[in-house]
Amino acid sequence: MKLTGLTAVELGRRIKSGEIGVREAVEAQLDAISAKEDKYHCYITVLREEALARADEVQKGIREGRYTSPLAGVPVAVKDNICMRGVRTTCASKMLEEFRPPYSAAVVEKLEAAGTVILGKTNMDEFAMGSTTETSFFGETKNPWDITRVPGGSSGGAAAAVAAGEAFAALGSDTGGSIRQPSAFCGVTGIKPTYGTVSRYGLIAYASSLDQIGPIARNVEDCAALLELIAGRDERDSTSVTREGPAFGSALSGGVRGMRIGIPRGYFSGGLDAEVKDAVLAAAGVLQEQGAEVEESELEAVDYAIPAYYVIASAEAGSNLSRYDGVKYGYRAPGCGGLQEVYKKTRSEGFGEEVRRRMLIGAFVLSSGYYDAYYGKAMKVREVIRQGFDRAFERYDMLLGPTAPTTAPKLGASLGDPLKMYLGDIYTVAVNLAGLPAISLPCGRDRAGLPIGLQLIGRPFGERELIRAARSFEQTRQWRLPAAGCISDGRGGAAEREAV
Amino acid sequence: MITDETIAYAAALAKLELSGGERERLKKDLSEILGYIDRMNELDTDGVEPMSHVLPVTNVFREDVVTNGEDGENLLANAPDRSGDSFRVPRTVE
């Protein structure tokens, strides 16, 4: 078993015991990045020198007892919409091509305080708008299972890095599925936490009432450990909350006996791929065998989640991105004669097509004459959707369904038809509208060998139950990385027996 | 149906300049997307309170004291153009 095939928690354990040095782990990870980056392009910026210098500091800190977290010494990656002081943070946009934030995001401070080593900034759709990572100004990321396919998006670089063995774990952000859908397409595990669980301070805003940062990793245990490190109230994000039970790392055991799981009927019709459907229902069967009570359920207003989402997300994006005006930071179009020209040229040249499209939708749905019919209506639909989940959670502890209606599409097949791309978000966006937690984890592969994602949706602050159920399911499966062999938790479990 | 006027109006609000080809493309995209969004009208929302925030959080207050330090130079370092301690833009008032 190669070092880079270990899970994050197992690597942390071996670093703590002294079996593996932090520098050794960081060098192994940087070597893997050097070997694979040309093929997959997971990163926008790799922090080679910084990571090596940091490795020695962390090793010293572990020895002196300053870094005691389970992930101390573990190399991790962060999505390039998360600010790191002095480190180029681009949001995959020409607009921020040379932007060096004057401060670090709250989650970066927490990763640093926990003794992780940040290796680099991962690729994404421009300003997190997209479902394929193809709208990146810096070029597409390729799916490590099949390089003719997209990794999903918008956190496609993060999910691909974890799958390809270019990072042990990563932070993504999820506004309408941007952690869960690329996790599904890349065969890794990702958690979108309850809104308010993780501080958004230093996350470059897309749609503030929906955005949430979360972990992407190779298994449930790693995700839980990483989520525990980054959760918590932060005065600098007034929407972050003090919550019960953030000890996610201890939520793994206990199984699903007695848990009530609903399968929304509306999630299994329409454009759902037959192989995805079979794999997800088979996963439901496994949970039932393990003692959960699984049954079909109702979920109201599901069909209206995508329309409401694209109105609200575009409106908030239009407002948030109005700050990019070529004055204070970021790109400024050259040779402008007046201030209005600076605004218009800067924004037209600095934003890519998908961002411009959403700016237009946002401006339209908020404009006088259309506000009530679109934005006002969408906020009411959002409330109906939330009430629908409330009613479902009176009967069930969690809901189960697919993460995405298909496996990863081919590169170049999505951007030509934006509406069709938006419809691919059918199973993920409602979760953001209602602020709920959800996890995506692998539950099989289709005939082409592409990973299929299972999504579990919890009640507000129900992450511990999601983690427990997901772990219970995961232990029945054998997981492998696409190229680098199998994932090892170091305990000689099912995963390792299948080692190549 | 999205007209040229509607696109021009939205573009002016969003401070975007659109080339002729792009305007046509966006007109088609927006017609399709807004047509799909109109499905929301099938759902009866009479008497529903619009939801602007998912958590029962209302106002969050703090003491009105400065907590961030002197960081002007650091902030100006990202400016596309500056003059001393200020951001510089082209002349706007004749």
CSV table of C-alpha atoms in Angstrom, one decimal, chain A residues 63-260:
chain,number,residue,atom,x,y,z
A,63,ARG,CA,6.4,16.7,19.0
A,64,GLU,CA,5.8,19.6,21.3
A,65,GLY,CA,2.1,18.8,21.8
A,66,ARG,CA,0.8,21.9,20.0
A,67,TYR,CA,-1.0,19.9,17.3
A,68,THR,CA,-3.1,17.1,18.6
A,69,SER,CA,-6.0,16.7,16.2
A,70,PRO,CA,-6.5,13.4,14.4
A,71,LEU,CA,-5.5,15.1,11.1
A,72,ALA,CA,-2.3,16.8,12.4
A,73,GLY,CA,0.4,16.5,9.7
A,74,VAL,CA,-2.1,15.4,7.0
A,75,PRO,CA,-1.8,17.2,3.6
A,76,VAL,CA,-5.1,18.7,2.5
A,77,ALA,CA,-6.4,20.8,-0.4
A,78,VAL,CA,-8.9,23.7,-0.4
A,79,LYS,CA,-11.2,24.9,-3.2
A,80,ASP,CA,-10.0,28.1,-4.8
A,81,ASN,CA,-12.9,30.2,-3.5
A,82,ILE,CA,-11.6,29.9,0.0
A,83,CYS,CA,-9.3,32.8,0.9
A,84,MET,CA,-5.7,32.2,2.2
A,85,ARG,CA,-3.8,35.3,3.2
A,86,GLY,CA,-1.2,36.2,0.6
A,87,VAL,CA,-2.0,33.1,-1.5
A,88,ARG,CA,-3.5,33.7,-5.0
A,89,THR,CA,-7.2,32.9,-4.7
A,90,THR,CA,-8.9,33.1,-8.1
A,91,CYS,CA,-12.4,31.6,-7.9
A,92,ALA,CA,-11.3,30.1,-11.2
A,93,SER,CA,-12.0,33.5,-12.8
A,94,LYS,CA,-10.0,36.0,-14.9
A,95,MET,CA,-11.6,38.6,-12.6
A,96,LEU,CA,-9.5,37.3,-9.6
A,97,GLU,CA,-6.6,35.9,-11.6
A,98,GLU,CA,-4.0,37.7,-9.4
A,99,PHE,CA,-6.0,38.3,-6.3
A,100,ARG,CA,-4.1,37.8,-3.0
A,101,PRO,CA,-6.5,38.0,-0.1
A,102,PRO,CA,-5.4,40.2,2.8
A,103,TYR,CA,-6.9,37.7,5.3
A,104,SER,CA,-7.5,33.9,5.6
A,105,ALA,CA,-10.9,32.3,5.8
A,106,ALA,CA,-12.1,31.0,9.2
A,107,VAL,CA,-11.8,27.4,7.9
A,108,VAL,CA,-8.2,28.0,6.8
A,109,GLU,CA,-7.4,29.3,10.3
A,110,LYS,CA,-9.0,26.1,11.7
A,111,LEU,CA,-7.1,23.8,9.4
A,112,GLU,CA,-3.9,25.6,10.3
A,113,ALA,CA,-4.6,25.4,14.1
A,114,ALA,CA,-5.3,21.7,13.7
A,115,GLY,CA,-1.9,21.1,12.2
A,116,THR,CA,-2.9,20.1,8.7
A,117,VAL,CA,-0.7,21.1,5.8
A,118,ILE,CA,-2.5,22.9,3.0
A,119,LEU,CA,-1.1,21.8,-0.4
A,120,GLY,CA,-2.9,23.9,-2.8
A,121,LYS,CA,-6.0,25.5,-4.2
A,122,THR,CA,-8.3,23.3,-6.3
A,123,ASN,CA,-10.0,24.0,-9.6
A,124,MET,CA,-13.7,24.7,-9.8
A,125,ASP,CA,-16.4,26.2,-12.0
A,126,GLU,CA,-15.9,30.0,-12.2
A,127,PHE,CA,-17.4,31.6,-9.0
A,128,ALA,CA,-18.8,28.1,-8.3
A,129,MET,CA,-21.4,28.5,-11.1
A,130,GLY,CA,-21.6,25.2,-13.0
A,131,SER,CA,-21.9,21.5,-12.6
A,132,THR,CA,-18.8,20.3,-14.5
A,133,THR,CA,-15.7,22.4,-13.6
A,134,GLU,CA,-15.6,23.3,-17.3
A,135,THR,CA,-16.4,27.0,-16.7
A,136,SER,CA,-13.0,27.5,-15.0
A,137,PHE,CA,-10.9,30.2,-16.6
A,138,PHE,CA,-7.9,27.9,-16.0
A,139,GLY,CA,-9.2,25.0,-18.0
A,140,GLU,CA,-11.2,21.9,-17.2
A,141,THR,CA,-10.4,19.2,-14.6
A,142,LYS,CA,-10.7,15.6,-15.9
A,143,ASN,CA,-12.5,12.8,-14.1
A,144,PRO,CA,-9.8,10.3,-12.8
A,145,TRP,CA,-12.0,7.4,-13.6
A,146,ASP,CA,-12.3,8.3,-17.2
A,147,ILE,CA,-10.4,11.4,-18.5
A,148,THR,CA,-12.9,11.9,-21.3
A,149,ARG,CA,-15.5,12.8,-18.7
A,150,VAL,CA,-16.1,15.7,-16.3
A,151,PRO,CA,-15.4,15.4,-12.6
A,152,GLY,CA,-18.7,17.3,-11.8
A,153,GLY,CA,-18.8,20.6,-10.2
A,154,SER,CA,-18.4,23.1,-9.0
A,155,SER,CA,-15.9,21.5,-6.5
A,156,GLY,CA,-14.6,19.3,-9.3
A,157,GLY,CA,-10.9,19.9,-8.7
A,158,ALA,CA,-11.3,19.0,-5.0
A,159,ALA,CA,-13.2,15.7,-5.6
A,160,ALA,CA,-10.9,14.7,-8.5
A,161,ALA,CA,-7.8,15.4,-6.3
A,162,VAL,CA,-9.1,13.1,-3.6
A,163,ALA,CA,-10.1,10.4,-6.1
A,164,ALA,CA,-6.8,10.6,-8.0
A,165,GLY,CA,-4.6,10.4,-4.9
A,166,GLU,CA,-3.5,14.1,-5.3
A,167,ALA,CA,-5.0,15.0,-1.9
A,168,PHE,CA,-5.9,13.0,1.2
A,169,ALA,CA,-8.9,15.2,1.8
A,170,ALA,CA,-10.2,18.6,0.6
A,171,LEU,CA,-12.6,21.4,1.5
A,172,GLY,CA,-15.3,22.2,-1.1
A,173,SER,CA,-18.3,24.5,-1.0
A,174,ASP,CA,-21.9,23.6,-1.8
A,175,THR,CA,-24.5,26.1,-2.9
A,176,GLY,CA,-26.8,23.7,-4.9
A,177,GLY,CA,-24.8,20.4,-4.9
A,178,SER,CA,-21.3,21.5,-5.5
A,179,ILE,CA,-19.8,19.1,-2.9
A,180,ARG,CA,-22.1,16.2,-3.3
A,181,GLN,CA,-22.4,15.9,-7.1
A,182,PRO,CA,-18.6,15.9,-7.9
A,183,SER,CA,-18.1,13.5,-5.0
A,184,ALA,CA,-20.6,11.2,-6.7
A,185,PHE,CA,-19.0,11.5,-10.1
A,186,CYS,CA,-15.5,10.9,-8.7
A,187,GLY,CA,-16.4,8.0,-6.4
A,188,VAL,CA,-15.5,9.9,-3.1
A,189,THR,CA,-17.5,11.0,-0.1
A,190,GLY,CA,-18.7,14.6,0.6
A,191,ILE,CA,-20.8,16.3,3.3
A,192,LYS,CA,-22.8,19.4,2.8
A,193,PRO,CA,-23.4,20.5,6.5
A,194,THR,CA,-26.5,22.2,7.9
A,195,TYR,CA,-26.5,25.9,7.0
A,196,GLY,CA,-24.7,27.7,9.8
A,197,THR,CA,-22.5,24.8,10.9
A,198,VAL,CA,-19.3,26.1,9.2
A,199,SER,CA,-18.3,29.8,9.1
A,200,ARG,CA,-18.4,31.3,5.6
A,201,TYR,CA,-16.0,34.1,6.6
A,202,GLY,CA,-13.4,34.2,3.8
A,203,LEU,CA,-15.5,32.0,1.4
A,204,ILE,CA,-15.9,34.1,-1.7
A,205,ALA,CA,-19.7,34.5,-1.8
A,206,TYR,CA,-21.9,33.1,-4.5
A,207,ALA,CA,-25.4,32.8,-3.0
A,208,SER,CA,-25.1,33.6,0.7
A,209,SER,CA,-28.3,32.1,2.0
A,210,LEU,CA,-27.3,28.7,0.4
A,211,ASP,CA,-23.5,28.5,0.5
A,212,GLN,CA,-21.9,26.2,3.0
A,213,ILE,CA,-18.3,24.8,3.2
A,214,GLY,CA,-17.8,21.1,3.8
A,215,PRO,CA,-15.4,18.1,3.5
A,216,ILE,CA,-14.6,15.8,0.6
A,217,ALA,CA,-12.6,12.7,1.4
A,218,ARG,CA,-12.2,9.0,0.6
A,219,ASN,CA,-14.5,7.7,3.3
A,220,VAL,CA,-17.0,8.7,5.9
A,221,GLU,CA,-14.6,8.6,8.8
A,222,ASP,CA,-12.3,11.1,7.1
A,223,CYS,CA,-15.2,13.4,6.2
A,224,ALA,CA,-16.4,13.3,9.8
A,225,ALA,CA,-12.9,14.1,11.2
A,226,LEU,CA,-12.5,17.0,8.8
A,227,LEU,CA,-16.0,18.4,9.5
A,228,GLU,CA,-15.3,18.3,13.2
A,229,LEU,CA,-12.2,20.5,12.6
A,230,ILE,CA,-14.0,23.2,10.7
A,231,ALA,CA,-17.4,23.4,12.4
A,232,GLY,CA,-18.3,26.1,14.9
A,233,ARG,CA,-19.7,29.5,15.6
A,234,ASP,CA,-17.6,32.4,14.3
A,235,GLU,CA,-18.5,36.0,15.2
A,236,ARG,CA,-17.4,37.1,11.7
A,237,ASP,CA,-20.2,35.1,10.1
A,238,SER,CA,-23.4,36.2,11.7
A,239,THR,CA,-25.3,33.2,10.2
A,240,SER,CA,-23.0,30.7,11.8
A,241,VAL,CA,-24.5,29.0,14.9
A,242,THR,CA,-23.5,27.4,18.1
A,243,ARG,CA,-24.7,23.9,17.7
A,244,GLU,CA,-25.2,20.7,19.7
A,245,GLY,CA,-23.0,17.7,19.1
A,246,PRO,CA,-20.3,18.8,16.8
A,247,ALA,CA,-18.1,15.8,17.7
A,248,PHE,CA,-18.7,14.2,14.4
A,249,GLY,CA,-15.6,12.0,14.6
A,250,SER,CA,-17.3,10.0,17.4
A,251,ALA,CA,-20.5,9.5,15.5
A,252,LEU,CA,-19.4,6.6,13.3
A,253,SER,CA,-20.4,3.6,15.3
A,254,GLY,CA,-23.8,2.3,16.3
A,255,GLY,CA,-25.3,1.2,13.0
A,256,VAL,CA,-28.8,1.9,11.6
A,257,ARG,CA,-31.0,-0.5,13.6
A,258,GLY,CA,-34.3,1.2,14.2
A,259,MET,CA,-33.5,4.2,12.0
A,260,ARG,CA,-36.4,5.3,9.8
